[in-house]
C-alpha positions as CSV (number, residue, x, y, z in Angstrom):
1,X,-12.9,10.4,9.9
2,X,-12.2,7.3,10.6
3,X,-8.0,7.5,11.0
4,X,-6.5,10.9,11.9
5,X,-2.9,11.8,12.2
6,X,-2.0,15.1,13.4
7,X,1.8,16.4,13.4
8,X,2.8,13.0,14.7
9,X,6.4,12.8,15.7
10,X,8.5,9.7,16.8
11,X,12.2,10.4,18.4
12,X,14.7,8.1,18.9
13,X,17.4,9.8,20.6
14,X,18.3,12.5,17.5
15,X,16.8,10.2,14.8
16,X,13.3,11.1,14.4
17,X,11.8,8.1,12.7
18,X,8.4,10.1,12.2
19,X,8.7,13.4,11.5
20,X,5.9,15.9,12.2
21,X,3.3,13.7,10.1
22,X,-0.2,14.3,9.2
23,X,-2.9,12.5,6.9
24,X,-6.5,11.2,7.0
25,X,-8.2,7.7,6.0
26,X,-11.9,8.1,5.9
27,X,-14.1,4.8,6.3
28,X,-14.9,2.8,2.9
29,X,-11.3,3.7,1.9
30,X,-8.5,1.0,1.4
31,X,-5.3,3.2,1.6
32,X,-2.0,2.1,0.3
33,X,1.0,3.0,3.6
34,X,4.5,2.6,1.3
35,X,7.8,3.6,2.2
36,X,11.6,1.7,2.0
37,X,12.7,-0.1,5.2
38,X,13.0,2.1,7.6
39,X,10.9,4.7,6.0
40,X,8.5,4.6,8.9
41,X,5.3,2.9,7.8
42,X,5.5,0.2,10.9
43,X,6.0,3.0,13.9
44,X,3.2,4.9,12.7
45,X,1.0,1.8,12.7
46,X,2.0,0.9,16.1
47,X,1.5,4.6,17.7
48,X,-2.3,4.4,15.9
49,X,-3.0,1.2,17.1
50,X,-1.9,2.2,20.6
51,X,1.0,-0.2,20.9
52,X,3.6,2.4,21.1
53,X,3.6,5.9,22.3
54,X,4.8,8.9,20.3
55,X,7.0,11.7,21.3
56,X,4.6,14.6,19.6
57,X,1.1,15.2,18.1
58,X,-1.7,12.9,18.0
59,X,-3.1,9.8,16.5
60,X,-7.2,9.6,16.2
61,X,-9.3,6.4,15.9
62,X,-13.0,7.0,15.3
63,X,-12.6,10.7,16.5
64,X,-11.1,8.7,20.2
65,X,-7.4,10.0,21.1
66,X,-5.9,6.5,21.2
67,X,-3.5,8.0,23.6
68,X,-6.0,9.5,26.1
69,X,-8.7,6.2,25.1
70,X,-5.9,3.0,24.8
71,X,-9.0,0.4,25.3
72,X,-11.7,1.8,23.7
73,X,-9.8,2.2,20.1
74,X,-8.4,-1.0,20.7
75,X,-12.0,-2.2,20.7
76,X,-12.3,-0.3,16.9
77,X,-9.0,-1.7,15.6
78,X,-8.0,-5.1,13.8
79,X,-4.8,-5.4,14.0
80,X,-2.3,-7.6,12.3
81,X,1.6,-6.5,13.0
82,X,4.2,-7.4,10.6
83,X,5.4,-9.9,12.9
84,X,2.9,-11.9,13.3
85,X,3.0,-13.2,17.1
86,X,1.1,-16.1,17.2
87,X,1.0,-18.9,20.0
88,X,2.1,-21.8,18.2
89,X,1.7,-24.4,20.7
90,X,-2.5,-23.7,20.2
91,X,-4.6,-25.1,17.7
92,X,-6.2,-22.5,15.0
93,X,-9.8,-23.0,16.6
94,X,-8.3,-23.0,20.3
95,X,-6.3,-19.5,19.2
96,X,-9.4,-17.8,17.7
97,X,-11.6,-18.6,20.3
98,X,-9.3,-16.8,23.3
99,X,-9.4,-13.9,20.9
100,X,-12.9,-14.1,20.7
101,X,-13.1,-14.5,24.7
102,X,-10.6,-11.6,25.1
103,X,-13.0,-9.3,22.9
104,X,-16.2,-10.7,24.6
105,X,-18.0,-11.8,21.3
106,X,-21.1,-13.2,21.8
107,X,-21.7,-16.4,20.0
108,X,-18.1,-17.1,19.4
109,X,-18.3,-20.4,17.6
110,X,-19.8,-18.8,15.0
111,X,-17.8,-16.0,14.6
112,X,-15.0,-18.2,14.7
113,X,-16.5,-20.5,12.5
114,X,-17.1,-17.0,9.8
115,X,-13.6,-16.2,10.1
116,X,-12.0,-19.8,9.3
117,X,-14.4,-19.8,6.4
118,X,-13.4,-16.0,5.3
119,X,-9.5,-16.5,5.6
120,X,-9.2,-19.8,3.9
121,X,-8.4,-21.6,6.8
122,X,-10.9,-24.7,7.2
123,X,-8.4,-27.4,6.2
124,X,-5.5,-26.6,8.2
125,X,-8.4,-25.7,11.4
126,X,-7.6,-28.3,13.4
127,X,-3.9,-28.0,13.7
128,X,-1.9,-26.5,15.8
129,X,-0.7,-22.9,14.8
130,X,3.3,-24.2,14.6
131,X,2.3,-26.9,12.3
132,X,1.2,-24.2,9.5
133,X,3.2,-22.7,7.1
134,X,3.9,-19.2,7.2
135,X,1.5,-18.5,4.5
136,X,-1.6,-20.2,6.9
137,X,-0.1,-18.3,10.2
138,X,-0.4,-14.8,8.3
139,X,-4.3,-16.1,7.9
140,X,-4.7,-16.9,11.5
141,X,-3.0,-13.3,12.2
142,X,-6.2,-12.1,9.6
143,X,-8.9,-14.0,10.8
144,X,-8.1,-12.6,14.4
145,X,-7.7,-9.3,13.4
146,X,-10.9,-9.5,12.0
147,X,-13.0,-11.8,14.6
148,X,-14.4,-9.0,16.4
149,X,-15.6,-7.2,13.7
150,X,-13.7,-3.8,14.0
151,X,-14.2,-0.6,12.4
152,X,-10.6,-0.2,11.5
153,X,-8.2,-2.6,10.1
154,X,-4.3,-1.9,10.4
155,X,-2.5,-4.3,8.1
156,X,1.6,-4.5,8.3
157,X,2.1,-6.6,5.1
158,X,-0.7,-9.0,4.9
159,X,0.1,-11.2,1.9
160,X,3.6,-11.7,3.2
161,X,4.8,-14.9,3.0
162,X,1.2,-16.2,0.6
163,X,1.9,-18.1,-2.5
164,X,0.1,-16.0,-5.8
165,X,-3.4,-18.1,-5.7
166,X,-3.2,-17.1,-1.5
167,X,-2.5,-13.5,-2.0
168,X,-5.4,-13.2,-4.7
169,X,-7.8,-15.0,-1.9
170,X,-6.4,-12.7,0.4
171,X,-6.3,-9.3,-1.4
172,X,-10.3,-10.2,-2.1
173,X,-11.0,-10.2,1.3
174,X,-9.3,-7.3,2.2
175,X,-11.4,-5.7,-0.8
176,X,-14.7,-6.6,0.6
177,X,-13.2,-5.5,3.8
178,X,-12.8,-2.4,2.9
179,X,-16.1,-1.7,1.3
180,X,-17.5,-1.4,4.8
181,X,-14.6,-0.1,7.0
182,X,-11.5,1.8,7.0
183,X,-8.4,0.1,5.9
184,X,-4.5,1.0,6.0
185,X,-2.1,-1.3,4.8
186,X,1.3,-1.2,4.1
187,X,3.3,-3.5,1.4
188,X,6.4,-4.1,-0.3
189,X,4.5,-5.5,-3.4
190,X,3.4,-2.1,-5.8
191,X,1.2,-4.4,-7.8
192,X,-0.9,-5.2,-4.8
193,X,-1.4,-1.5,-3.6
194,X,-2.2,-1.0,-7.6
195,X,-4.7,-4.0,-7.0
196,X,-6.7,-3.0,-4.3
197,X,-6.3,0.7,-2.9
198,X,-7.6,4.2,-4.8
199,X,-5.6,6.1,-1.9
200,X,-1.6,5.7,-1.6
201,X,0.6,7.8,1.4
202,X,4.2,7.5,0.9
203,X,6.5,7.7,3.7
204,X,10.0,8.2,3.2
205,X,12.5,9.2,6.3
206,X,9.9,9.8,8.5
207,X,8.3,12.9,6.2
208,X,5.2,12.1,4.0
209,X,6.4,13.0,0.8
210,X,2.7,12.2,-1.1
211,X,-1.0,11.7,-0.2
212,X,-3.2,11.2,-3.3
213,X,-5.5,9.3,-5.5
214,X,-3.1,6.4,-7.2
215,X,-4.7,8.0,-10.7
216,X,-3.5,11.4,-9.4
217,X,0.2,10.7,-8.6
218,X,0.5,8.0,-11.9
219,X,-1.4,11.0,-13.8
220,X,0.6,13.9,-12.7
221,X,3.5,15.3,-14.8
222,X,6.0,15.7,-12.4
223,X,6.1,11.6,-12.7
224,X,5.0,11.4,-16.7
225,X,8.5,10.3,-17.9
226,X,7.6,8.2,-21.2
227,X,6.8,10.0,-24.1
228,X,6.3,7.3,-27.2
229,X,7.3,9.1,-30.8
230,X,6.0,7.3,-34.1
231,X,7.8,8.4,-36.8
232,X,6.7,8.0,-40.8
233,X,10.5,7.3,-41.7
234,X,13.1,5.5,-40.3
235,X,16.1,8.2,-38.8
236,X,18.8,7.8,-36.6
237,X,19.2,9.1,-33.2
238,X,21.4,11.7,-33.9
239,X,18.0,13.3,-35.5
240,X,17.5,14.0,-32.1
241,X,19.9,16.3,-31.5
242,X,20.3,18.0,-27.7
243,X,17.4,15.1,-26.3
244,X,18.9,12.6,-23.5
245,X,17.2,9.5,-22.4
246,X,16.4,8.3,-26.2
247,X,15.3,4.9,-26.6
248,X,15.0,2.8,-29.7
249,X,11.5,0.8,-29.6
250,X,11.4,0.2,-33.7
251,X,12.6,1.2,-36.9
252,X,10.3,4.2,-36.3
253,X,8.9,4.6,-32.8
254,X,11.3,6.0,-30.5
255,X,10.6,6.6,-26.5
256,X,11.9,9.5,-24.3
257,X,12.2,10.0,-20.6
258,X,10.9,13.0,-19.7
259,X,9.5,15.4,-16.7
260,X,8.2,17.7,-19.2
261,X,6.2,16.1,-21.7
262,X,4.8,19.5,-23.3
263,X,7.7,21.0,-23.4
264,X,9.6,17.9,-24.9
265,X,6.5,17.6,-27.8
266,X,7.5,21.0,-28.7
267,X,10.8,20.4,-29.4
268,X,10.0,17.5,-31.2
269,X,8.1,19.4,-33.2
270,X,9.9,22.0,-33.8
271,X,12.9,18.9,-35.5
272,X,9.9,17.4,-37.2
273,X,9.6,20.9,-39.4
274,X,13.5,21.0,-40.0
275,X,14.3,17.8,-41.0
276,X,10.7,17.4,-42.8
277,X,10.0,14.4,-41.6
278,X,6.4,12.9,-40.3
279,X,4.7,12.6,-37.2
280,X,2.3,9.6,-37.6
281,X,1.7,9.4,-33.5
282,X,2.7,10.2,-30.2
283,X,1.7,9.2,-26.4
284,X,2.1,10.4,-23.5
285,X,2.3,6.9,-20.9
286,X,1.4,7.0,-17.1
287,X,4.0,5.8,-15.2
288,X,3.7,3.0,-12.7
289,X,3.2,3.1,-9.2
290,X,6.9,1.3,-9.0
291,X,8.0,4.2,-10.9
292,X,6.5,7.0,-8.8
293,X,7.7,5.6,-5.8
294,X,11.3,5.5,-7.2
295,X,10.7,9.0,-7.7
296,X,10.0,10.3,-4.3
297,X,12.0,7.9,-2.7
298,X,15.6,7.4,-4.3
């Protein structure tokens, strides 16, 4: 296990910003970490990477308490925060290669030379880091998360602040990444986390309210809302008599909102047989990830 989160707890005076929490993230996995502002995601990255300390439970890197072993699971952690602190008055090469001197890496031009290659950074490599947009500074903040090679990677929004073209660059990286280590990340953008993670945890209030596959929690029915009715004629809504959360799509498909789709197919049935009329299709659509997480979150 390469991440392990036991009844972690995080008080701030009465607020608890992590409540009691518990989940798993074993190596080769790329795990989705989503929750609103303030949900939590960024206090439970900083108590696992060691940078702040919890009020309860535990936090396990590589089977090493991080509390009990600070240095050593720093050594199996990339980490890059969601404020990127950066020393803008160094130049990109100058910057990696005191992270690479802080880590001890052996031949450290080449490593650093790897990483400006990996993160897309070889044109803007001889600046200095305040020179560079935010969406280059967010690559320097990768490439030195990455430089020593870790076992663990710890990302607090990586593709903020990238343009479309940077963020596909980006999310194959993180892919690769993550076909060799562990990787959590945490990001406001669905469509990423759909991208690139089988895994999502969702964090709302400082209580875990899912830990699944993504096919799991877009396949379950608690979340199926959209049920898709073709029709052989053309009715009205009032057909449809006692049904909420009707939705015209054509002249003969209608769509229906849902948290029961069995139930709701039987009723629909049950009108087809009244009122004689024809059932040419009907589908049962997954919902989004965007809509899942409305769902456990509003």
């Amino acid at each position: 296990m390469s991440i392990e989160v036991k009844n972690l707890l995080k008080e701030y005076g009465e607020q608890k910003a992590v409540n009691n929490i518990s989940f798993k993230v074993n190596k080769g996995e790329i795990v989705g970490f989503l929750g609103p502002n303030g949900a939590g995601k960024s206090t439970t990255m900083k108590i696992i990477t060691g940078y702040l300390q919890q009020t309860g439970g535990a936090a396990y890197v590589c089977g090493m308490n991080v509390a009990d072993q600070p240095i050593e699971t720093k050594k199996k952690i990339g980490y890059l925060p969601e404020l990127n602190a950066l020393y803008y008055d160094m130049y990109v090469r100058e910057y990696l290669g005191f992270v690479a001197e802080v880590h001890k890496i052996r031949y450290a031009k080449q490593k650093m030379g790897d990483m400006i290659e990996l993160t897309g950074l070889k044109l803007e490599s001889k600046k200095k880091i305040g020179q560079l947009s935010k969406g280059y500074k967010q690559r320097v903040g990768l490439a030195a998360a990455l430089i020593h090679d870790p076992e663990v990677l710890i990302l607090d929004e990586p593709t903020s602040g990238l343009d479309p073209n940077q963020i596909i660059e980006i999310r194959e990286v993180i892919k690769q990444q993550g076909k060799k280590k562990t990787v959590l990340f945490s990001s406001h953008i669905l469509q990423e986390v759909e991208a690139m993670c089988d895994k999502v945890i969702i964090i709302h209030k400082g209580n875990i309210v899912a830990d699944d596959t993504l096919s799991s929690l877009k396949g379950n029915q608690k979340y199926l809302n959209n049920l898709r009715l073709t029709l052989k004629e053309v009715v009205e809504e009032s057909v449809f008599d006692g049904i909420q959360n009707i939705q015209q799509v054509n002249a003969c498909t209608w769509s229906f909102k849902t948290d029961n789709p069995d139930a709701l197919k039987r009723r629909l049935m049950e009108i087809a047989l009244q009122k004689n009329l024809n059932i040419v299709s009907w589908e049962t659509e997954n919902q989004s990830l965007e809509a899942v997480f409305k769902a456990l979150t509003n």
